[in-house]
PDB file of C-alpha atoms in Angstrom:
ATOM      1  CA  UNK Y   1      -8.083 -30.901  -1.398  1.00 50.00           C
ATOM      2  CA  UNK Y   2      -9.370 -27.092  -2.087  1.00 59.00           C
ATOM      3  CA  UNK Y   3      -7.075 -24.601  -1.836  1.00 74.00           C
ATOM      4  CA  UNK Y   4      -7.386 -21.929   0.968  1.00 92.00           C
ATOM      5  CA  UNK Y   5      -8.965 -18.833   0.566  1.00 92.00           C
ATOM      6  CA  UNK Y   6      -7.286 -15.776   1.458  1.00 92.00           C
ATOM      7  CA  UNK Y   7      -9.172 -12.437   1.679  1.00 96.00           C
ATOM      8  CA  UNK Y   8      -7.735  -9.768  -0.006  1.00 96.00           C
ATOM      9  CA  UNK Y   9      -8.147  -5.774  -0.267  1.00 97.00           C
ATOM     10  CA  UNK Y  10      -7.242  -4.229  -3.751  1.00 97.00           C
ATOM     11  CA  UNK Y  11      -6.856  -0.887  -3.785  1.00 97.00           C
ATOM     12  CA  UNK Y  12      -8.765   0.074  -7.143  1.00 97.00           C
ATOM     13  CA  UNK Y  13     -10.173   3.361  -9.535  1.00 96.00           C
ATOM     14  CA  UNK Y  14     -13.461   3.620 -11.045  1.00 96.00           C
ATOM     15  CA  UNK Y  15     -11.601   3.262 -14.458  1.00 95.00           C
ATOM     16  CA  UNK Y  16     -10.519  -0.058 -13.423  1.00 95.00           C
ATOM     17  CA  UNK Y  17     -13.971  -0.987 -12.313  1.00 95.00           C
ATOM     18  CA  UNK Y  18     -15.259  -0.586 -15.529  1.00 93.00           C
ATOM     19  CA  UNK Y  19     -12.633  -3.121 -16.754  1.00 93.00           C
ATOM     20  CA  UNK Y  20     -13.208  -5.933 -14.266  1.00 95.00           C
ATOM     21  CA  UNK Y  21     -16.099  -7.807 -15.570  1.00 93.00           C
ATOM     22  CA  UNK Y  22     -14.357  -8.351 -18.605  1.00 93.00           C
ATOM     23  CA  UNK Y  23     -10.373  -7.894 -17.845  1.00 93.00           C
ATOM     24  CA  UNK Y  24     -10.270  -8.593 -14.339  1.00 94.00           C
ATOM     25  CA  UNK Y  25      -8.220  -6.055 -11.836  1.00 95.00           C
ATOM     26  CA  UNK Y  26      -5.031  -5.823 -13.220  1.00 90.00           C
ATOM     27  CA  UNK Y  27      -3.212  -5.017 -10.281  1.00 91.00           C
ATOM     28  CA  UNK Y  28       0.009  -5.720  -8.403  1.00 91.00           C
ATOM     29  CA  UNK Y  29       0.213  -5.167  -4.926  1.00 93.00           C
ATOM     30  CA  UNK Y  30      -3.033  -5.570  -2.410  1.00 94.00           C
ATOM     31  CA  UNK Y  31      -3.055  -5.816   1.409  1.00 94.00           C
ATOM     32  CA  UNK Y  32      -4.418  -8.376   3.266  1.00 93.00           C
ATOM     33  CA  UNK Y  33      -4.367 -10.211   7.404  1.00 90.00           C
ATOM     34  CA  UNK Y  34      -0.703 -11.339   6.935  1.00 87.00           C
ATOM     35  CA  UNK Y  35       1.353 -12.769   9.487  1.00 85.00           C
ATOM     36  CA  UNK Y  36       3.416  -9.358  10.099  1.00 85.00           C
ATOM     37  CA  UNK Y  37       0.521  -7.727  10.129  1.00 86.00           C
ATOM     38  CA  UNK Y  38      -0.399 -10.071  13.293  1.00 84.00           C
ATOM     39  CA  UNK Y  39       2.847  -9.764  14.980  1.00 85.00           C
ATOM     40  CA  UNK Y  40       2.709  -6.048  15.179  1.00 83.00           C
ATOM     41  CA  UNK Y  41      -0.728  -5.596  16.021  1.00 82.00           C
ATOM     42  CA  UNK Y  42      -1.018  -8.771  18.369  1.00 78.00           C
ATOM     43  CA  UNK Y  43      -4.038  -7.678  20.319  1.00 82.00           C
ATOM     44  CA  UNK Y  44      -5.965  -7.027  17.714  1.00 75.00           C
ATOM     45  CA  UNK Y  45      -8.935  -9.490  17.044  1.00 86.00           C
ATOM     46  CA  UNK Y  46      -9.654 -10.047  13.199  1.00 87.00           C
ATOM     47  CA  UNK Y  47     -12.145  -7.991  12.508  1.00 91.00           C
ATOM     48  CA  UNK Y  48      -9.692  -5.367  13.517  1.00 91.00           C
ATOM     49  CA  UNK Y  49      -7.065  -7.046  11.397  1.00 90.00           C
ATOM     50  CA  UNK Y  50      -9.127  -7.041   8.426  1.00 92.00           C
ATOM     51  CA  UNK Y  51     -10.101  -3.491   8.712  1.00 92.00           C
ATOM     52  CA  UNK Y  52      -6.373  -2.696   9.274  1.00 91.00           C
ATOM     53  CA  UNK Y  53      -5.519  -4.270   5.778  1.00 93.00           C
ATOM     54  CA  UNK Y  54      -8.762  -2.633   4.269  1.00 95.00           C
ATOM     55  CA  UNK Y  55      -8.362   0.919   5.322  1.00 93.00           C
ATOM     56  CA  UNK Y  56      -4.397   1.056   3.911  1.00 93.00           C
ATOM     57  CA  UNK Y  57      -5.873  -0.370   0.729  1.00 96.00           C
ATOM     58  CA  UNK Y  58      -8.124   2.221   0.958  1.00 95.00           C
ATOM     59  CA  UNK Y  59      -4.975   4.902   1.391  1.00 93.00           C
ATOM     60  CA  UNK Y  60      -3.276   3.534  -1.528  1.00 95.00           C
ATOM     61  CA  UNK Y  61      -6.477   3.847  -3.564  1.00 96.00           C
ATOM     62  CA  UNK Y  62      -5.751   7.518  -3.499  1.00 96.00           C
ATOM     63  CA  UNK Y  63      -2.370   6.909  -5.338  1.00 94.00           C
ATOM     64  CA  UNK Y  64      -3.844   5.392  -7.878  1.00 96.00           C
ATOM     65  CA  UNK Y  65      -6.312   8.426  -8.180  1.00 96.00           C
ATOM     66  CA  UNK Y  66      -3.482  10.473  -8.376  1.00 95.00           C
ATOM     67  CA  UNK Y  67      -1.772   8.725 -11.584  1.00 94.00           C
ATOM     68  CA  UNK Y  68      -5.518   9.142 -13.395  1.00 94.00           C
ATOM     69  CA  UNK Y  69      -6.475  12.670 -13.366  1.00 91.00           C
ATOM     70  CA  UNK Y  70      -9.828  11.541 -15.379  1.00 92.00           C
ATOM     71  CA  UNK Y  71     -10.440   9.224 -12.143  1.00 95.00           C
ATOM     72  CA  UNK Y  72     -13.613   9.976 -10.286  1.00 95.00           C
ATOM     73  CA  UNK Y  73     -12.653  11.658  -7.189  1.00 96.00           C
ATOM     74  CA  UNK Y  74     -13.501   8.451  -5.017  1.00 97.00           C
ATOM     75  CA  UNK Y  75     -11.817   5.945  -3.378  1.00 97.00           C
ATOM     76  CA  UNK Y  76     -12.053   2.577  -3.880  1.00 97.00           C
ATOM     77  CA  UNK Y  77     -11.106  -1.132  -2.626  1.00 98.00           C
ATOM     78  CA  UNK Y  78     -12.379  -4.559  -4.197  1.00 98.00           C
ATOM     79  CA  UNK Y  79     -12.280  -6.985  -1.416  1.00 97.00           C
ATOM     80  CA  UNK Y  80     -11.443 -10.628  -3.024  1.00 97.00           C
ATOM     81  CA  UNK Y  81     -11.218 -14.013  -2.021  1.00 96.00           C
ATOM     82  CA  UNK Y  82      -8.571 -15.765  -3.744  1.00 95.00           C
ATOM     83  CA  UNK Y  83      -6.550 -19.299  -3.667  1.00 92.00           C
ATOM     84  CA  UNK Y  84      -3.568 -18.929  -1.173  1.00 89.00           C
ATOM     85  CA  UNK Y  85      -1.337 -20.046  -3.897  1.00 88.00           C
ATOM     86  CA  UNK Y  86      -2.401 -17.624  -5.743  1.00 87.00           C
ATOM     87  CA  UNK Y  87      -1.468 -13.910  -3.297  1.00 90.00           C
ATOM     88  CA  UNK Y  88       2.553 -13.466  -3.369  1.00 87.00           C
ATOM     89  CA  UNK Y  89       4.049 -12.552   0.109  1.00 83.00           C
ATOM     90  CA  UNK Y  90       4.757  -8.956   0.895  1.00 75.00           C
ATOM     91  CA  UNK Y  91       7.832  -6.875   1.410  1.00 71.00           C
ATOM     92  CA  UNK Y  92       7.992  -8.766   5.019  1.00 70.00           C
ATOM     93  CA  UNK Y  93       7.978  -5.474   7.351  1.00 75.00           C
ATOM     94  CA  UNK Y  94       6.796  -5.519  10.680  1.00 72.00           C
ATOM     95  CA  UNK Y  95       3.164  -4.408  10.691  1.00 78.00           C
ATOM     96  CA  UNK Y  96       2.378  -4.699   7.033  1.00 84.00           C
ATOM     97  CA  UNK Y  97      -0.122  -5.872   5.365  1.00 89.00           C
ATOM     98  CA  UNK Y  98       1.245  -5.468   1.433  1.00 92.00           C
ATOM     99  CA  UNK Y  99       0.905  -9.175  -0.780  1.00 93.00           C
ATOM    100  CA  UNK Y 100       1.974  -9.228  -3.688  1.00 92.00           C
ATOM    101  CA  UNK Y 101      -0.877 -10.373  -7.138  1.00 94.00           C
ATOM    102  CA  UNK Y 102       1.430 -12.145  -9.759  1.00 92.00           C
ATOM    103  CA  UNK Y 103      -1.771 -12.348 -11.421  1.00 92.00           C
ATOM    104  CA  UNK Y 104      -5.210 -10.242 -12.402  1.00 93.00           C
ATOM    105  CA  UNK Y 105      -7.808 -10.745 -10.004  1.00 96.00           C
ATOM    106  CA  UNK Y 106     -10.828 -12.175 -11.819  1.00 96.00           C
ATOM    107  CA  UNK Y 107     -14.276 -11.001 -11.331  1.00 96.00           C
ATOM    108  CA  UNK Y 108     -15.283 -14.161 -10.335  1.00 96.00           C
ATOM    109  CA  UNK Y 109     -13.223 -14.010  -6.844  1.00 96.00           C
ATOM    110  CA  UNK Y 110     -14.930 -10.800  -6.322  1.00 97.00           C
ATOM    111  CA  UNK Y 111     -16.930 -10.642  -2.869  1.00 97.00           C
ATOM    112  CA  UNK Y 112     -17.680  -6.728  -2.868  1.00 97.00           C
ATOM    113  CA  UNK Y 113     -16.906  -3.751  -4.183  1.00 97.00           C
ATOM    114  CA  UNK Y 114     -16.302  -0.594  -1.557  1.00 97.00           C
ATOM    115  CA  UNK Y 115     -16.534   2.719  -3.037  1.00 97.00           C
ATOM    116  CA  UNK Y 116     -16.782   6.533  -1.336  1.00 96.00           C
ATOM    117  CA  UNK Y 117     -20.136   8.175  -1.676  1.00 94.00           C
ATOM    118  CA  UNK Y 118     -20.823  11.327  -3.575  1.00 93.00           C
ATOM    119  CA  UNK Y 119     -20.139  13.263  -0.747  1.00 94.00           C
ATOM    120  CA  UNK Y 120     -16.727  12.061   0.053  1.00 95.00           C
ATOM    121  CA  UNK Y 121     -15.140  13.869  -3.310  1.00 94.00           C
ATOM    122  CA  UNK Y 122     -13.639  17.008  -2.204  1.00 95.00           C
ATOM    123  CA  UNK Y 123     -12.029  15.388   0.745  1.00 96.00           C
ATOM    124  CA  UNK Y 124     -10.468  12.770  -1.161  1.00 96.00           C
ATOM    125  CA  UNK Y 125      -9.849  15.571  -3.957  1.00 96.00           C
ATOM    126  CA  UNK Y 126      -7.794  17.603  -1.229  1.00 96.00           C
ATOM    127  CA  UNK Y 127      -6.371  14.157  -0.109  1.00 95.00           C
ATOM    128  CA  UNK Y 128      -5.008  13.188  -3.793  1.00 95.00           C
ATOM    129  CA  UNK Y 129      -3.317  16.205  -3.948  1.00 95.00           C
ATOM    130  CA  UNK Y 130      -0.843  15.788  -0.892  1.00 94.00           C
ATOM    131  CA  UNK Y 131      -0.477  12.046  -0.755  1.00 93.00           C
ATOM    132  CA  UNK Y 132       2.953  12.111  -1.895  1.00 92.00           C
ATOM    133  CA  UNK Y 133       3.601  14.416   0.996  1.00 94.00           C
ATOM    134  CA  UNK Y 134       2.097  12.459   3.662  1.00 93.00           C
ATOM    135  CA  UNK Y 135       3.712   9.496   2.529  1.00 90.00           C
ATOM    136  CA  UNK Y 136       6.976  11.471   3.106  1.00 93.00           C
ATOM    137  CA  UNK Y 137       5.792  12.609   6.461  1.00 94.00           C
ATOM    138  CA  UNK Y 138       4.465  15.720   6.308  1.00 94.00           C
ATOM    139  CA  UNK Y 139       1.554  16.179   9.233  1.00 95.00           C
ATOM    140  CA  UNK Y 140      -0.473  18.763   7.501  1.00 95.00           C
ATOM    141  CA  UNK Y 141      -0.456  16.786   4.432  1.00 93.00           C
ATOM    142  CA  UNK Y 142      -1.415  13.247   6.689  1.00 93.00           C
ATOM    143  CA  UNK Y 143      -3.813  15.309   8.266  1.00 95.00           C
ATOM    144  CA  UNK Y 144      -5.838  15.767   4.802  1.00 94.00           C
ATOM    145  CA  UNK Y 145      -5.607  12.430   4.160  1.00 93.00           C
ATOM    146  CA  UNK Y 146      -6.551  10.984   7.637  1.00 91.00           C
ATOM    147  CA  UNK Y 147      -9.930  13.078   6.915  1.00 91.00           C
ATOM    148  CA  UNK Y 148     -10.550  10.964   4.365  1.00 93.00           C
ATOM    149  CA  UNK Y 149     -11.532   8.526   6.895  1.00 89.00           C
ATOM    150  CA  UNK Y 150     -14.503  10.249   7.947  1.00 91.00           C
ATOM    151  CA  UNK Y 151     -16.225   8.835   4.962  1.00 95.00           C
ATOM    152  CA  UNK Y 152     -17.106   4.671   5.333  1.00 94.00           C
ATOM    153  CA  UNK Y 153     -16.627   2.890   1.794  1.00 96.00           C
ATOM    154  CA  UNK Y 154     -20.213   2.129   0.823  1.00 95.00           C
ATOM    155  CA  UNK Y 155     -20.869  -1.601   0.248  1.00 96.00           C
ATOM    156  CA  UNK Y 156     -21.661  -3.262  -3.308  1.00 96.00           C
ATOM    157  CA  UNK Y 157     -22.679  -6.757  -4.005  1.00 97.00           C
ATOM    158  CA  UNK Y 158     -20.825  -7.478  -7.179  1.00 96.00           C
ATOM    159  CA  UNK Y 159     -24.189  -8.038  -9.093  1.00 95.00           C
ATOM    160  CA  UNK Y 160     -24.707  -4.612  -8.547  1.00 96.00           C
ATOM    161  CA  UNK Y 161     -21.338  -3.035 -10.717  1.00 95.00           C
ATOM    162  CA  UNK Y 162     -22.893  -1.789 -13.142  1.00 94.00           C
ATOM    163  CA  UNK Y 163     -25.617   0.089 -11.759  1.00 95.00           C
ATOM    164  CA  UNK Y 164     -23.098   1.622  -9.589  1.00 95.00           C
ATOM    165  CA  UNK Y 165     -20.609   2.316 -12.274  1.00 94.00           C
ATOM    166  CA  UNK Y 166     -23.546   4.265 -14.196  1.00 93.00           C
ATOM    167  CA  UNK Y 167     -24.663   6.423 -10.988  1.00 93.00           C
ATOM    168  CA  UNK Y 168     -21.114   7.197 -10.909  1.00 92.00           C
ATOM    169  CA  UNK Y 169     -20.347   8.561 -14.134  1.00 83.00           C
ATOM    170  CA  UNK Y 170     -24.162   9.461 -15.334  1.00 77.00           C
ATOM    171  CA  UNK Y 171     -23.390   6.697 -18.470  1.00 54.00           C
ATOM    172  CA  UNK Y 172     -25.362   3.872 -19.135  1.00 41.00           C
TER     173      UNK Y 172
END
């Protein structure tokens, strides 16, 4: 019997792009449709579960910006599809959507990769730079993030990394 898949969101930096082929995402927490998440937001269907779980991945990619001043000013998220055995539960609260990785996600689980357009950088620039004081409830601060949102994650096939990494930073 096969394992079940669950779909995760891993909140990611173009750095660690660049490292997944070959590495894999090292990362520890991602957010996915857990069964809090459910409970809190009851009425919603699952593709508004899913986009729940993808947009605070999307939030926490800005953190990560944050800790890598050389980061391209863009957010991004890795959706994956990965064994069930193999996504940790979450701290539990009601309403979130936090699992935990115990190990690298390989490339291979990889189903796309989401990434902000070009035009998206000084919005998640100003974003980056109050996170930490949204996250402690500041409005103003919550207010520059939120406009983050205004810019979709563009779409990658996987197959496609590489290009994208080189339109990103000009290398090839």
């Amino acid at each position: 019997m096969t394992d079940k898949l669950v779909r995760v969101y891993v909140p990611a930096t173009v750095p660690m792009l660049a490292r997944l082929p070959e590495h894999g995402l090292a990362a520890t927490q991602a957010h996915a449709v857990t069964p809090t998440l459910r409970e809190w937001y009851a009425e919603g269907d699952e593709e508004e579960l899913e986009y729940a779980a993808f947009t605070r991945a999307a939030q926490d990619s800005l953190q990560l910006i944050r800790h890598d001043p050389a980061a391209p000013r863009r957010r991004v998220v890795v959706s994956a599809d990965l064994p069930a055995t193999a996504v940790g539960r979450g701290d539990g609260e009601l309403g979130s959507s936090v699992v935990e990785l115990p190990t690298p996600v390989p490339f291979a689980a990889v189903a796309a990769v989401h990434v902000d357009g070009a035009d998206a950088a000084a919005d998640v620039d100003a974003a980056v730079k109050v996170v930490l004081e949204a996250l402690a409830g500041d409005a103003d601060a919550q207010f520059t993030v939120d406009g983050t949102e205004d810019h979709e994650l563009e779409w990658y096939d996987p197959s496609e990394l590489k290009s994208l990494l080189e339109s990103i930073t000009g290398e090839s």
